[in-house]
Amino acid sequence: MNGLIRASLRNPVAVTVTMLAVVVIGILSAKQIAIDILPVFRSPAVQVLTFYGGMPAATVEKDLSSRIERGTGQAEGMRRQESRSITGASIVRNYFRSDVDPSGALTQSNSLASMQAPNLPPGTLPPVILPFDPTSTVPACIVALDSENEPESILYDIGRFEVRTMVMSLPGAVAPVVYGGKVRAVIAYLDRQKLQARNLSPVDVMNALDNSNLFLPTGDAKFGDTDYAIDSNSMYDMVERMGDIPLRIQHGNATYLRDVATPKDASFIQTNVVRVNGRRQVYVPIYRQLGASTLDVVANVKKSLPDIQQRLSRENIKLTPVMDQSVYVEKSIQSLIQEGVLGAILCSLVILLFLGEWRMTLIAILTIPIAVLAGITALYYSGNTINVMTLAGLSLAIGPLVDSAIICLENTHRHLGLGRDTSEAAYLGASEVAMPELVASCCTLLVLAPLALMPGLGEFLFRPMALAVAFSMIAAYILSRSFVPSRCASWLKPHTADHGTVPVESKGRWAFIAAPVRLLSAAFARWELAINAGIAWYTRRLDWVMDRRKATVAAAFVLLVVVVGLVGTRLRREFFPEVDAGAFEMYVRAPSGTRIEATEERIIEVEKVVRENL
């Protein structure tokens, strides 16, 4: 490190250019680095989705999930497997070791799932195999569709066929489903007595509907010089005309659909209800694609909502974002900026208060943003993102960043006070504390090493935080051995007997400030005497403690045991720290089998209680 210090003192211009390069690259990296809620999930995972409409959950578990599990569980590098069976769908998730190639894991799962397809019940749709990212299971934001006069079926159709399509055209956004509303359907309501009178069954009606409502490719016809595209009227576009569908053609006994049934533009039985602000609505959860930034996805959605609303086929439908996950990340970034500004202010006050050097204050302030930008650059080029964990690491590193600069500056100030010139004082001030700072930095990194080496979910969460701390502290240590001594040698001045005072014979414009500066200098001189007296008292106490080393160590050990035994056993244990996110979730469950209308009535009562107590 002494070689780095000497090189920095001999080449101050090179140090300045290097720091400017770090600032420029850091700013560019900060603009390009992905910003998300959680770190990037690097362990490969694959999910297999299998659908069979209307199949009960118990049957799905036995006939779909179990067979897909047995098939895809043979993939090489499998770490664990989990599945979820719901009505009409099976979700099987396979987690692989971190050293397994994600493309290979996806290929193996695809082949093994396809091998199980012949063993699945007839009518099962082919399995859908997709990469799985557990950090994207929570929507980045939710867009609600509301209207004063449109029914729920129209809201559902607009959300499914228009809003979803336009949202998925945005970079990084995925809108797979629509919640709430009613699924529009043309339903033929049968009259049982009329069917019996004509000796028909519901199956006959179903077959007639299937045979009379077909899509027929027609092609084109060429007449002379004109090529006509022929369209077919084999599919009904008006519900009223469906009554003319023939059910039976016999001489004197022809039967049509209108004779035994009434076709209506209705909807299927509603299976889920969405309520927003006390009203029935429809909402579209928007997820981010693998590798996309949550903040970018949410920003693009919010920016595009007015345009999407204008392009809807119904003008009286409003699109409103009702949930936004990016708020948490933005607040974390604001907290980091506040921590940095607060650290810079406190650092400035400490240097001004104890050293009385505004130039040293400027040097210390400059080291904080440069070290943070260097840490962000290292995070960007190592494939990490800005998230709550890396932001926590950068916030944690601000303290050591300030300490590294202050220690070096204080030691340089001490040598200047001993009468050395600025270059020699800068070299000694940086070199003498290089090894103690290195040991302290290594101790901090060793404390964080177990977090970085945790397996499974701990590795996914805490390794980026440990890397953020390590990158920032390494940058701060290098700055303290290069930038700080170089600026000290260039900006500071040797201390003299009248250092910090203004001569009495000052005249002209300086005469107006001579008296106040003399008063400040006298006050600072008294303050330095008080500090020196405090240091002397601390030195005497330290000598007294060092003379009784065994007793001091024993007392400290006893105190540690007492504190851990009395306080540590009463502390709660949580995987994540408690945060005030400004929102909470409430899960309300009715008895199994309760009709959705009855469940909605209970939810209305819950909403009423919540509003009355908030």
Coordinates of C-alpha atoms in Angstrom, one line a residue:
M1 CA 0.0 0.0 0.0
N2 CA 2.9 2.4 0.6
G3 CA 3.7 2.1 -3.1
L4 CA 0.2 3.1 -4.0
I5 CA 0.4 6.1 -1.7
R6 CA 3.8 7.2 -3.2
A7 CA 2.5 6.8 -6.7
S8 CA -0.6 8.9 -5.9
L9 CA 1.5 11.7 -4.4
R10 CA 3.8 11.7 -7.4
N11 CA 0.9 11.7 -10.0
P12 CA -1.9 13.8 -8.6
V13 CA -3.2 14.5 -12.2
A14 CA -3.5 10.7 -12.8
V15 CA -5.4 10.3 -9.6
T16 CA -7.8 13.1 -10.5
V17 CA -8.5 11.7 -14.0
T18 CA -9.0 8.2 -12.5
M19 CA -11.5 9.6 -10.0
L20 CA -13.4 11.4 -12.7
A21 CA -13.5 8.2 -14.7
V22 CA -14.9 6.4 -11.7
V23 CA -17.6 9.0 -11.4
V24 CA -18.5 9.0 -15.1
I25 CA -18.6 5.1 -15.2
G26 CA -20.5 5.0 -11.9
I27 CA -23.2 7.4 -13.2
L28 CA -23.6 5.5 -16.4
S29 CA -23.8 2.2 -14.4
A30 CA -26.3 3.7 -12.0
K31 CA -28.5 4.6 -15.0
Q32 CA -28.2 1.2 -16.7
I33 CA -28.3 -1.1 -13.7
A34 CA -31.7 -2.9 -13.2
I35 CA -33.7 -1.8 -10.2
D36 CA -35.9 -4.4 -8.5
I37 CA -37.4 -5.3 -5.1
L38 CA -35.4 -8.5 -4.6
P39 CA -32.0 -9.8 -6.0
V40 CA -31.7 -11.8 -9.2
F41 CA -32.7 -15.5 -8.6
R42 CA -29.8 -17.4 -10.2
S43 CA -30.6 -20.9 -9.2
P44 CA -32.4 -22.6 -12.2
A45 CA -36.0 -23.5 -11.7
V46 CA -38.7 -24.8 -14.0
Q47 CA -42.4 -25.0 -13.7
V48 CA -44.7 -27.4 -15.5
L49 CA -48.3 -26.3 -16.0
T50 CA -50.9 -28.9 -17.0
F51 CA -54.6 -28.0 -17.6
Y52 CA -57.8 -30.0 -17.6
G53 CA -60.9 -27.8 -17.4
G54 CA -63.3 -28.7 -14.6
M55 CA -61.2 -31.5 -13.1
P56 CA -61.5 -31.4 -9.2
A57 CA -58.4 -30.6 -7.2
A58 CA -58.1 -34.1 -5.7
T59 CA -58.3 -35.7 -9.1
V60 CA -55.7 -33.2 -10.5
E61 CA -53.3 -34.1 -7.7
K62 CA -53.7 -37.9 -8.3
D63 CA -53.9 -38.0 -12.1
L64 CA -51.9 -35.0 -13.2
S65 CA -49.5 -33.6 -10.5
S66 CA -48.4 -37.0 -9.3
R67 CA -47.5 -38.2 -12.8
I68 CA -45.7 -35.0 -13.8
E69 CA -43.7 -35.2 -10.5
R70 CA -42.6 -38.7 -11.2
G71 CA -41.6 -37.9 -14.7
T72 CA -39.8 -34.6 -14.3
G73 CA -38.2 -35.7 -11.0
Q74 CA -35.7 -37.7 -13.0
A75 CA -34.0 -34.6 -14.2
E76 CA -30.3 -34.4 -13.4
G77 CA -29.3 -31.9 -10.7
M78 CA -32.7 -31.8 -9.1
R79 CA -32.6 -30.1 -5.7
R80 CA -36.2 -30.1 -4.6
Q81 CA -39.7 -30.4 -6.0
E82 CA -43.0 -28.9 -5.1
S83 CA -46.4 -28.9 -6.6
R84 CA -49.8 -27.3 -6.3
S85 CA -53.1 -28.8 -7.5
I86 CA -56.1 -26.6 -8.0
T87 CA -59.4 -27.1 -9.9
G88 CA -58.5 -27.6 -13.5
A89 CA -54.8 -27.0 -13.3
S90 CA -51.6 -28.6 -12.0
I91 CA -48.5 -26.6 -11.1
V92 CA -45.2 -28.5 -10.6
R93 CA -42.1 -26.6 -9.8
N94 CA -38.6 -28.2 -10.0
Y95 CA -35.7 -26.4 -8.3
F96 CA -32.1 -27.4 -9.5
R97 CA -28.7 -26.9 -8.0
S98 CA -27.0 -23.5 -8.8
D99 CA -24.3 -25.2 -10.9
V100 CA -26.9 -26.6 -13.3
D101 CA -27.3 -24.9 -16.7
P102 CA -30.8 -23.2 -16.8
S103 CA -31.2 -24.1 -20.5
G104 CA -30.3 -27.7 -19.8
A105 CA -32.7 -27.9 -16.9
L106 CA -35.5 -26.5 -19.1
T107 CA -34.7 -29.0 -21.9
Q108 CA -34.7 -32.0 -19.5
S109 CA -37.9 -31.0 -17.9
N110 CA -39.6 -30.5 -21.3
S111 CA -38.5 -33.9 -22.5
L112 CA -39.5 -35.7 -19.4
A113 CA -42.9 -33.9 -19.2
S114 CA -43.6 -34.8 -22.8
M115 CA -42.8 -38.4 -22.1
Q116 CA -45.6 -38.4 -19.5
A117 CA -48.2 -36.9 -21.8
P118 CA -49.5 -40.3 -23.1
N119 CA -50.2 -41.4 -19.6
L120 CA -52.4 -38.4 -18.7
P121 CA -56.2 -38.6 -18.9
P122 CA -57.7 -38.1 -22.3
G123 CA -58.6 -34.5 -23.0
T124 CA -55.6 -33.1 -21.0
L125 CA -53.9 -30.2 -22.7
P126 CA -50.2 -30.7 -23.5
P127 CA -48.0 -29.6 -20.5
V128 CA -46.6 -26.1 -20.7
I129 CA -43.0 -25.9 -19.5
L130 CA -41.6 -22.5 -18.5
P131 CA -38.6 -21.1 -16.5
F132 CA -39.6 -20.1 -13.0
D133 CA -38.5 -17.0 -11.1
P134 CA -39.8 -16.9 -7.5
T135 CA -39.1 -13.2 -7.3
S136 CA -41.7 -12.5 -10.0
T137 CA -44.6 -14.3 -8.4
V138 CA -45.9 -11.1 -6.8
P139 CA -47.4 -8.6 -9.3
A140 CA -45.3 -5.5 -10.0
C141 CA -48.6 -3.5 -10.2
I142 CA -52.3 -4.1 -10.6
V143 CA -54.6 -2.1 -13.0
A144 CA -58.3 -2.0 -12.2
L145 CA -61.1 -1.6 -14.8
D146 CA -64.1 0.4 -13.6
S147 CA -67.2 1.7 -15.3
E148 CA -70.4 3.3 -14.1
N149 CA -72.7 1.5 -16.5
E150 CA -70.9 -1.4 -18.1
P151 CA -71.6 -4.9 -16.8
E152 CA -68.9 -7.2 -15.4
S153 CA -68.9 -9.4 -18.5
I154 CA -67.9 -6.4 -20.6
L155 CA -65.3 -5.3 -18.2
Y156 CA -63.8 -8.9 -18.3
D157 CA -63.8 -9.0 -22.1
I158 CA -62.2 -5.6 -22.3
G159 CA -59.5 -6.6 -19.8
R160 CA -58.9 -10.0 -21.3
F161 CA -58.9 -9.1 -25.1
E162 CA -57.8 -5.5 -25.1
V163 CA -55.9 -4.4 -21.9
R164 CA -53.9 -7.6 -21.6
T165 CA -52.8 -7.4 -25.3
M166 CA -51.7 -3.8 -25.1
V167 CA -49.9 -4.2 -21.7
M168 CA -47.9 -7.2 -22.9
S169 CA -46.6 -5.1 -25.8
L170 CA -44.7 -3.0 -23.2
P171 CA -41.1 -3.9 -22.5
G172 CA -40.7 -6.5 -19.7
A173 CA -44.5 -6.6 -18.8
V174 CA -46.6 -9.8 -18.6
A175 CA -50.3 -9.9 -18.0
P176 CA -51.3 -13.6 -17.9
V177 CA -54.8 -13.5 -16.4
V178 CA -57.8 -11.3 -15.5
Y179 CA -59.5 -11.5 -12.1
G180 CA -63.1 -10.6 -11.4
G181 CA -66.0 -10.1 -13.7
K182 CA -68.0 -12.6 -15.6
V183 CA -66.9 -14.7 -18.5
R184 CA -69.1 -13.9 -21.4
A185 CA -70.9 -16.9 -23.1
V186 CA -73.9 -17.5 -25.3
I187 CA -76.1 -20.0 -23.4
A188 CA -79.1 -21.9 -24.6
Y189 CA -81.6 -22.3 -21.9
L190 CA -83.6 -25.5 -22.5
D191 CA -87.2 -26.3 -21.8
R192 CA -87.3 -29.8 -20.5
Q193 CA -91.0 -30.4 -21.4
K194 CA -90.6 -29.2 -24.9
L195 CA -87.6 -31.5 -25.4
Q196 CA -89.5 -34.5 -24.1
A197 CA -92.5 -33.6 -26.3
R198 CA -90.2 -33.7 -29.4
N199 CA -88.3 -36.8 -28.2
L200 CA -85.0 -34.8 -28.0
S201 CA -82.3 -34.8 -25.4
P202 CA -79.7 -32.1 -24.3
V203 CA -77.0 -34.1 -26.2
D204 CA -79.0 -33.6 -29.4
V205 CA -79.0 -29.9 -28.8
M206 CA -75.3 -29.8 -28.1
N207 CA -74.5 -31.7 -31.3
A208 CA -76.7 -29.4 -33.4
L209 CA -75.0 -26.4 -32.0
D210 CA -71.6 -27.8 -32.7
N211 CA -72.5 -28.8 -36.3
S212 CA -74.3 -25.5 -37.1
N213 CA -71.7 -23.1 -35.8
L214 CA -68.5 -23.9 -37.7
F215 CA -65.5 -22.1 -39.1
L216 CA -65.2 -23.1 -42.7
P217 CA -62.2 -22.0 -44.8
T218 CA -63.6 -20.6 -48.1
G219 CA -60.6 -19.2 -50.1
D220 CA -61.3 -16.9 -53.0
A221 CA -62.9 -16.7 -56.4
K222 CA -61.6 -15.1 -59.6
F223 CA -64.1 -13.5 -61.9
G224 CA -62.4 -11.7 -64.8
D225 CA -59.7 -9.4 -63.6
T226 CA -61.0 -9.4 -60.0
D227 CA -60.0 -11.7 -57.2
Y228 CA -62.7 -11.9 -54.6
A229 CA -62.0 -13.1 -51.0
I230 CA -65.0 -15.2 -50.0
D231 CA -66.3 -15.1 -46.5
S232 CA -68.5 -17.8 -44.9
N233 CA -71.6 -17.2 -42.8
S234 CA -71.3 -20.6 -41.1
M235 CA -70.6 -18.9 -37.7
Y236 CA -73.4 -16.9 -36.1
D237 CA -72.5 -13.3 -35.2
M238 CA -76.0 -12.4 -33.8
V239 CA -77.5 -14.3 -30.9
E240 CA -81.1 -13.7 -32.1
R241 CA -80.4 -15.7 -35.3
M242 CA -79.3 -18.8 -33.4
G243 CA -82.9 -19.7 -32.9
D244 CA -83.0 -20.8 -36.6
I245 CA -80.5 -23.6 -35.9
P246 CA -82.2 -26.9 -37.0
L247 CA -82.2 -29.7 -34.5
R248 CA -84.1 -32.2 -36.6
I249 CA -85.1 -32.2 -40.3
Q250 CA -88.0 -34.5 -41.0
H251 CA -91.0 -34.2 -43.4
G252 CA -93.7 -32.5 -41.3
N253 CA -91.6 -32.7 -38.1
A254 CA -88.9 -30.1 -38.4
T255 CA -87.6 -28.8 -35.1
Y256 CA -85.4 -25.6 -34.5
L257 CA -83.5 -24.4 -31.5
R258 CA -86.2 -21.7 -30.8
D259 CA -88.8 -24.4 -30.4
V260 CA -87.0 -26.0 -27.3
A261 CA -84.6 -23.4 -26.0
T262 CA -83.9 -19.7 -25.7
P263 CA -80.4 -18.5 -26.7
K264 CA -79.1 -15.6 -24.6
D265 CA -76.0 -13.5 -24.5
A266 CA -75.1 -14.3 -20.8
S267 CA -72.1 -15.5 -18.8
F268 CA -70.8 -18.6 -17.1
I269 CA -71.3 -19.1 -13.4
Q270 CA -69.0 -16.6 -11.6
T271 CA -66.2 -18.1 -9.7
N272 CA -64.4 -15.0 -8.4
V273 CA -65.3 -11.5 -7.4
V274 CA -63.0 -8.5 -7.2
R275 CA -64.0 -5.5 -5.1
V276 CA -62.0 -2.2 -5.3
N277 CA -63.1 0.7 -3.1
G278 CA -66.3 -1.0 -2.2
R279 CA -67.4 -1.6 -5.9
R280 CA -67.3 -4.7 -8.1
Q281 CA -64.5 -4.3 -10.6
V282 CA -62.1 -6.2 -12.7
Y283 CA -58.3 -6.0 -12.3
V284 CA -55.3 -7.2 -14.4
P285 CA -52.2 -8.2 -12.4
I286 CA -49.0 -7.2 -14.3
Y287 CA -45.9 -9.2 -13.6
R288 CA -42.3 -8.5 -14.8
Q289 CA -40.5 -10.8 -17.2
L290 CA -37.4 -12.7 -16.1
G291 CA -34.5 -10.1 -15.9
A292 CA -36.7 -7.1 -16.3
S293 CA -36.7 -4.2 -13.8
T294 CA -39.7 -3.7 -11.6
L295 CA -39.4 0.1 -11.6
D296 CA -39.1 0.2 -15.4
V297 CA -42.1 -2.1 -15.8
V298 CA -44.3 0.0 -13.5
A299 CA -43.1 3.3 -15.0
N300 CA -43.9 2.1 -18.5
V301 CA -47.4 0.9 -17.4
K302 CA -48.2 4.1 -15.7
K303 CA -47.0 6.1 -18.6
S304 CA -49.0 4.1 -21.1
L305 CA -52.3 3.9 -19.2
P306 CA -53.8 7.1 -20.7
D307 CA -53.0 5.9 -24.2
I308 CA -54.4 2.4 -23.5
Q309 CA -57.6 3.9 -22.1
Q310 CA -58.1 6.0 -25.2
R311 CA -57.7 3.0 -27.5
L312 CA -60.3 0.9 -25.7
S313 CA -63.5 0.0 -27.6
R314 CA -65.6 1.4 -24.8
E315 CA -65.0 5.0 -23.8
N316 CA -66.6 4.9 -20.4
I317 CA -64.1 2.4 -18.9
K318 CA -61.5 3.8 -16.5
L319 CA -58.1 2.3 -15.9
T320 CA -56.6 2.9 -12.5
P321 CA -53.4 1.5 -10.9
V322 CA -54.4 0.2 -7.5
M323 CA -51.2 -1.4 -6.3
D324 CA -47.5 -0.5 -7.0
Q325 CA -44.6 -2.6 -5.8
S326 CA -42.0 -0.1 -7.0
V327 CA -42.9 2.3 -4.1
Y328 CA -40.9 0.1 -1.7
V329 CA -37.7 0.3 -3.9
E330 CA -38.1 4.0 -4.4
K331 CA -38.4 4.5 -0.6
S332 CA -35.3 2.4 -0.1
I333 CA -33.3 4.5 -2.6
Q334 CA -34.5 7.7 -0.9
S335 CA -33.4 6.2 2.4
L336 CA -29.9 5.4 0.9
I337 CA -29.6 9.0 -0.3
Q338 CA -30.7 10.3 3.1
E339 CA -28.1 8.1 4.8
G340 CA -25.4 9.3 2.5
V341 CA -26.3 13.0 3.0
L342 CA -26.6 12.5 6.7
G343 CA -23.2 10.7 6.8
A344 CA -21.6 13.5 4.8
I345 CA -23.1 16.2 7.1
L346 CA -22.0 14.4 10.2
C347 CA -18.5 13.8 8.7
S348 CA -18.3 17.5 7.9
L349 CA -19.3 18.5 11.4
V350 CA -16.8 16.1 13.0
I351 CA -13.9 17.3 10.9
L352 CA -14.8 21.0 11.4
L353 CA -15.4 20.5 15.1
F354 CA -12.3 18.5 15.9
L355 CA -9.8 19.6 13.2
G356 CA -11.0 23.0 12.1
E357 CA -10.1 22.4 8.4
W358 CA -12.7 23.1 5.7
R359 CA -10.4 21.6 3.0
M360 CA -10.3 18.3 4.9
T361 CA -14.1 18.4 5.2
L362 CA -14.3 18.7 1.4
I363 CA -12.0 15.8 0.9
A364 CA -14.0 13.6 3.2
I365 CA -17.3 14.6 1.6
L366 CA -16.0 13.7 -1.9
T367 CA -14.9 10.2 -0.9
I368 CA -18.5 9.1 0.0
P369 CA -20.2 9.5 -3.4
I370 CA -17.1 8.2 -5.3
A371 CA -17.0 5.0 -3.2
V372 CA -20.7 4.5 -3.6
L373 CA -20.5 4.9 -7.4
A374 CA -17.6 2.5 -7.5
G375 CA -19.7 0.0 -5.5
I376 CA -22.6 0.4 -7.9
T377 CA -20.3 -0.1 -10.9
A378 CA -19.0 -3.3 -9.4
L379 CA -22.5 -4.5 -8.8
Y380 CA -23.5 -3.7 -12.4
Y381 CA -20.6 -5.6 -14.0
S382 CA -21.0 -8.5 -11.6
G383 CA -24.6 -9.1 -12.8
N384 CA -26.3 -7.8 -9.6
T385 CA -29.1 -5.2 -9.4
I386 CA -30.2 -2.4 -7.2
N387 CA -32.7 -3.9 -4.7
V388 CA -33.6 -3.7 -1.1
M389 CA -30.7 -6.0 -0.1
T390 CA -27.9 -4.2 -2.0
L391 CA -29.4 -0.9 -0.9
A392 CA -29.1 -2.2 2.7
G393 CA -25.5 -3.2 2.0
L394 CA -24.7 0.3 0.6
S395 CA -26.3 1.9 3.6
L396 CA -24.4 -0.3 6.0
A397 CA -21.1 0.6 4.2
I398 CA -21.5 4.3 4.5
G399 CA -20.3 4.2 8.1
P400 CA -16.9 2.5 7.2
L401 CA -16.6 4.8 4.2
V402 CA -16.7 7.9 6.5
D403 CA -14.4 6.2 9.0
S404 CA -11.7 5.5 6.4
A405 CA -11.5 9.1 5.3
I406 CA -11.7 10.6 8.8
I407 CA -8.9 8.3 10.2
C408 CA -6.5 9.2 7.3
L409 CA -7.3 12.9 7.5
E410 CA -7.0 13.1 11.3
N411 CA -3.6 11.4 11.1
T412 CA -2.5 13.8 8.4
H413 CA -3.7 16.7 10.5
R414 CA -1.6 15.4 13.4
H415 CA 1.6 15.3 11.3
L416 CA 0.9 18.8 10.0
G417 CA 0.7 19.9 13.6
L418 CA 4.1 18.4 14.2
G419 CA 5.6 20.7 11.6
R420 CA 5.9 18.4 8.6
D421 CA 5.2 19.6 5.1
T422 CA 2.1 18.6 3.3
S423 CA 3.6 15.9 1.1
E424 CA 5.3 14.2 4.0
A425 CA 2.3 14.6 6.3
A426 CA 0.0 13.1 3.6
Y427 CA 2.3 10.1 3.1
L428 CA 2.7 9.4 6.8
G429 CA -1.0 10.1 7.6
A430 CA -2.1 7.5 5.0
S431 CA 0.7 4.9 5.4
E432 CA 0.6 4.7 9.2
V433 CA -3.1 3.8 9.4
A434 CA -3.1 1.6 6.2
M435 CA -2.6 -1.7 8.1
P436 CA -5.0 -1.0 11.0
E437 CA -7.7 0.0 8.4
L438 CA -7.0 -3.1 6.4
V439 CA -7.4 -5.3 9.4
A440 CA -10.6 -3.5 10.4
S441 CA -12.0 -3.8 6.8
C442 CA -11.1 -7.5 6.7
C443 CA -12.8 -8.1 10.0
T444 CA -16.0 -6.5 8.7
L445 CA -15.9 -8.6 5.5
L446 CA -15.3 -11.8 7.6
V447 CA -18.4 -11.0 9.6
L448 CA -20.4 -10.8 6.4
A449 CA -18.8 -13.9 4.9
P450 CA -21.2 -16.4 6.5
L451 CA -24.1 -14.5 5.0
A452 CA -22.5 -14.7 1.5
L453 CA -21.9 -18.4 1.9
M454 CA -25.3 -19.3 3.2
P455 CA -27.0 -22.0 1.0
G456 CA -30.4 -21.8 -0.6
L457 CA -32.6 -18.8 0.0
G458 CA -29.9 -17.2 2.3
E459 CA -27.5 -17.2 -0.6
F460 CA -30.1 -15.6 -2.9
L461 CA -30.9 -12.8 -0.4
F462 CA -27.7 -12.0 1.5
R463 CA -24.9 -12.6 -1.0
P464 CA -25.8 -9.4 -2.9
M465 CA -25.9 -7.5 0.3
A466 CA -22.5 -8.8 1.3
L467 CA -21.1 -8.0 -2.1
A468 CA -22.4 -4.4 -1.9
V469 CA -20.7 -3.9 1.4
A470 CA -17.4 -5.5 0.2
F471 CA -17.3 -3.5 -3.1
S472 CA -17.9 -0.2 -1.3
M473 CA -15.4 -0.8 1.5
I474 CA -12.7 -1.9 -0.9
A475 CA -13.3 1.2 -2.9
A476 CA -13.2 3.3 0.2
Y477 CA -9.9 1.7 1.3
I478 CA -8.3 2.3 -2.1
L479 CA -9.5 5.9 -2.0
S480 CA -8.0 6.5 1.4
R481 CA -4.6 5.3 0.0
S482 CA -4.8 7.3 -3.2
F483 CA -7.4 10.1 -3.5
V484 CA -7.2 11.3 0.1
P485 CA -3.4 11.7 0.4
S486 CA -3.2 13.2 -3.1
R487 CA -5.8 15.8 -2.3
C488 CA -4.2 16.4 1.1
A489 CA -0.8 17.1 -0.5
S490 CA -2.4 19.5 -3.0
W491 CA -5.0 21.3 -1.0
L492 CA -3.8 21.5 2.6
K493 CA -1.2 24.0 3.9
P494 CA 1.5 23.5 6.5
H495 CA 0.6 24.5 10.0
T496 CA 2.3 27.5 11.5
A497 CA 2.3 29.1 14.9
D498 CA -0.6 31.5 13.8
H499 CA -2.4 28.7 11.9
G500 CA -6.1 29.6 11.6
T501 CA -5.7 33.2 12.6
V502 CA -5.9 36.5 10.7
P503 CA -3.1 39.1 11.3
V504 CA -4.1 42.2 13.3
E505 CA -2.8 44.5 10.6
S506 CA -5.3 43.2 8.1
K507 CA -6.7 46.1 6.2
G508 CA -9.1 46.8 3.3
R509 CA -11.9 44.4 2.7
W510 CA -10.3 41.8 5.0
A511 CA -10.6 44.1 8.0
F512 CA -14.3 43.5 8.2
I513 CA -13.8 39.7 8.8
A514 CA -10.6 39.9 10.8
A515 CA -12.3 40.3 14.2
P516 CA -14.9 37.5 13.8
V517 CA -12.2 35.1 12.5
R518 CA -10.0 35.9 15.5
L519 CA -12.8 35.2 17.8
L520 CA -13.5 31.8 16.1
S521 CA -9.8 31.0 16.2
A522 CA -9.6 31.8 19.9
A523 CA -12.8 29.7 20.5
F524 CA -11.3 26.8 18.5
A525 CA -8.0 27.0 20.4
R526 CA -9.9 26.7 23.7
W527 CA -11.9 23.8 22.2
E528 CA -8.6 22.0 21.2
L529 CA -7.3 22.5 24.8
A530 CA -10.5 20.8 26.0
I531 CA -10.1 18.0 23.5
N532 CA -6.5 17.5 24.5
A533 CA -7.5 17.4 28.2
G534 CA -10.1 14.7 27.4
I535 CA -7.5 12.7 25.5
A536 CA -5.2 12.9 28.4
W537 CA -7.9 11.7 30.7
Y538 CA -8.7 8.8 28.4
T539 CA -5.0 7.9 28.2
R540 CA -4.8 7.6 32.0
R541 CA -7.9 5.5 32.1
L542 CA -6.6 3.3 29.3
D543 CA -3.3 2.8 31.1
W544 CA -5.2 1.8 34.3
V545 CA -7.2 -0.8 32.3
M546 CA -4.1 -2.2 30.5
D547 CA -2.5 -2.7 33.9
R548 CA -5.5 -5.0 34.8
R549 CA -5.9 -7.0 31.6
K550 CA -7.2 -10.2 33.1
A551 CA -9.8 -8.5 35.2
T552 CA -11.0 -6.4 32.3
V553 CA -11.4 -9.4 30.0
A554 CA -13.2 -11.3 32.7
A555 CA -15.6 -8.4 33.4
A556 CA -16.3 -8.0 29.7
F557 CA -17.0 -11.7 29.3
V558 CA -19.4 -11.7 32.3
L559 CA -21.2 -8.6 31.0
L560 CA -21.6 -10.3 27.6
V561 CA -23.1 -13.4 29.1
V562 CA -25.5 -11.4 31.2
V563 CA -26.7 -9.3 28.3
V564 CA -27.1 -12.2 25.9
G565 CA -28.8 -14.3 28.6
L566 CA -31.3 -11.6 29.7
V567 CA -31.9 -9.7 26.5
G568 CA -31.0 -12.1 23.7
T569 CA -33.5 -14.7 24.8
R570 CA -36.3 -12.2 24.7
L571 CA -35.7 -11.0 21.2
R572 CA -38.1 -12.2 18.5
R573 CA -36.7 -14.2 15.6
E574 CA -37.7 -13.3 12.0
F575 CA -36.2 -14.1 8.6
F576 CA -36.8 -10.6 7.3
P577 CA -36.7 -7.4 9.3
E578 CA -39.9 -5.5 10.1
V579 CA -40.7 -2.7 7.8
D580 CA -43.4 -0.2 7.5
A581 CA -44.5 -0.7 3.9
G582 CA -47.6 1.5 4.2
A583 CA -50.0 -1.4 3.4
F584 CA -51.1 -4.7 4.9
E585 CA -52.9 -7.8 3.6
M586 CA -55.8 -9.5 5.3
Y587 CA -56.8 -13.1 4.5
V588 CA -60.5 -14.0 5.1
R589 CA -61.7 -17.5 4.6
A590 CA -65.3 -18.7 4.7
P591 CA -66.2 -22.4 5.3
S592 CA -65.5 -24.7 2.4
G593 CA -68.5 -24.9 0.0
T594 CA -69.8 -21.4 0.8
R595 CA -71.4 -19.8 -2.2
I596 CA -69.5 -16.9 -3.7
E597 CA -72.5 -14.5 -3.1
A598 CA -72.5 -15.4 0.6
T599 CA -68.7 -15.0 0.8
E600 CA -69.0 -11.5 -0.8
E601 CA -71.5 -10.5 1.8
R602 CA -69.0 -11.4 4.5
I603 CA -66.3 -9.5 2.7
I604 CA -68.5 -6.4 2.6
E605 CA -68.9 -6.6 6.4
V606 CA -65.1 -6.9 6.7
E607 CA -64.6 -3.8 4.5
K608 CA -67.0 -1.9 6.7
V609 CA -65.2 -2.8 9.9
V610 CA -61.8 -1.9 8.4
R611 CA -63.1 1.5 7.2
E612 CA -64.6 2.2 10.6
N613 CA -61.4 1.4 12.4
L614 CA -58.8 3.1 10.2

